[in-house]
């Protein structure tokens, strides 16, 4: 049911008289703000008459606005303004505050693509039987240090850590697996296994910002607790690829490896240390230092000197125990059975300490230097290392920022789910018509039809052109003529066909037409 406001009478000058109609009220407001402007102008001009000072104030405002726009995106632009008759500047300096280095705002229409990606993640994870978990943006620093590992880039160089007012060491989360395990243990969620969780949200790493590498980035990911068998590893890889497929990314490379279990990794570690010691002089300074502290970290180095030495280094596959070999072989068969092509790359080790057995990376050729989209693997020792019971786990994390960069180059559309911004635009030709349309539009929106009205009342041609360009399907137009007969004109924006219908029927007519 549409309840309509009676169309108000034509506007009249009020000059302080009681405001009876809606327009009168607005006129009154307009008049008083004009007076305020006049007073401000008066002060600036040092006591000239109010009318000419108001005009001057308007000129000044325009000048400032123009200068401001001209200053563009410069960071610390100073804007000095003088009036034509030498009145001193009012704004000597306006600082543009910008987003911190390595962070960015997500603006429309691009925000619609983020929404589309978020919906796809929700839908696919739910389809695979995973439930969402949301953890705080910050955690106690200890949540990350031990699980991720000292000597890793994240812990040594990239964490945003600070002491809060209560003297606690706090860290903005650089990843979500450790927080998820912290939450799972805190709330006793491991009592009923398997436990399948997914998350999405911002992460923070103090990195050197560049294309695809930010200080606030966004990740989504899944974690499966309680399944030791390779079916879980295979499911998680399939899930990651399904999200990529759903957003239109078809070009990628999936590389997998096995890091073995605690026992076989020890033998490998010894062999690696022996090899690296013999070439220690050729390694980077960081890697030389890691040789005693955490030699496996060296495998993850991107320093060309280390990469060169590592080409000759022993690889894990020669040291896997029988159980680890079988786990890896079955995983590869399962992936193959789902039509997933995975390359075995014995050099994939991943940058986090907690991985055991399976590790994998998904990368793309379309991202330049930052080509890794996804990292994941099995972490059978993590829950216990964080104080919980021995519980196997496997998960992945995908960078949402990089996914969207790839989706753009794969031709992702501007609007989410292929929908226009709104289906219906309401066009009022004058102020009373706008008031008439407000409740009609509200009722239409309540019917789950997306609708909008340009309250600035631009000229009708401009409004209809903008509506057509935004992909809207219908315009509902009301002017004085329609108002007199309590009707509206409905225009199909594709065919330009117009018809008149009773205002009371707008809601049901739109619902019917939009069904098709
Ligand atoms: P890289 O080798 O690019 O530094 P990583 O190994 O540090 O990646 P992970 O910790 O495995 O990355 O995180 C998983 C995914 O999150 C990455 O594949 C990437 O897509 C994304 N990611 C990680 N750090 C950033 C960042 N600083 N900016 C944008 N995306 C990031
Ligand atoms: Mg990194």
Coordinates of C-alpha atoms and ligand atoms in Angstrom, one line a residue, residues 154 158 174-175 203 205 207 212-219 300 302 350-352 355 361-362 370-376 397-402, ligand 1:
X154 CA 56.4 -12.2 8.6
X158 CA 56.4 -7.5 8.5
X174 CA 49.3 -10.7 9.3
X175 CA 47.4 -13.9 8.4
X203 CA 45.5 -8.7 6.9
X205 CA 52.1 -6.7 6.7
X207 CA 56.0 -4.6 3.3
X212 CA 49.8 -6.4 -5.8
X213 CA 51.7 -5.9 -2.5
X214 CA 50.1 -3.8 0.2
X215 CA 50.4 -3.1 3.9
X216 CA 46.7 -3.7 4.3
X217 CA 45.8 -6.6 2.0
X218 CA 42.8 -8.9 2.0
X219 CA 42.7 -12.7 2.3
X300 CA 62.0 -19.8 0.8
X302 CA 63.9 -14.9 -3.1
X350 CA 56.1 -21.8 1.9
X351 CA 57.1 -19.1 4.3
X352 CA 55.3 -20.3 7.4
X355 CA 53.4 -26.7 7.5
X361 CA 50.9 -22.5 -4.3
X362 CA 48.7 -21.2 -7.0
X370 CA 53.7 -10.6 -7.4
X371 CA 52.4 -13.7 -9.1
X372 CA 51.4 -15.8 -6.1
X373 CA 47.6 -15.8 -5.6
X374 CA 47.3 -18.6 -3.1
X375 CA 49.3 -20.5 -0.6
X376 CA 48.3 -23.4 1.6
X397 CA 44.8 -18.6 2.0
X398 CA 44.1 -16.6 -1.1
X399 CA 44.9 -12.9 -1.7
X400 CA 41.7 -11.2 -2.7
X401 CA 43.5 -8.1 -4.0
X402 CA 45.5 -10.1 -6.5
Ligands
LIG1 P1 54.5 -13.4 -1.4 O1 55.4 -14.5 -1.8 O2 53.9 -12.7 -2.6 O3 55.0 -12.5 -0.4 P2 53.3 -14.9 0.7 O4 54.0 -16.2 0.6 O5 53.8 -13.9 1.7 O6 53.2 -14.2 -0.7 P3 51.0 -16.0 2.0 O7 51.4 -15.6 3.3 O8 51.0 -17.4 1.5 O9 51.8 -15.1 0.9 O10 49.5 -15.4 1.7 C1 48.6 -16.0 0.8 C2 48.3 -15.0 -0.3 O11 47.9 -13.7 0.2 C3 49.4 -14.7 -1.3 O12 49.5 -15.7 -2.3 C4 49.0 -13.3 -1.9 O13 48.0 -13.5 -2.9 C5 48.3 -12.7 -0.7 N1 49.2 -11.7 0.0 C6 50.1 -12.0 0.9 N2 50.7 -10.8 1.3 C7 50.2 -9.8 0.5 C8 50.4 -8.4 0.4 N3 51.3 -7.8 1.2 N4 49.6 -7.7 -0.4 C9 48.7 -8.3 -1.2 N5 48.5 -9.7 -1.2 C10 49.2 -10.4 -0.3

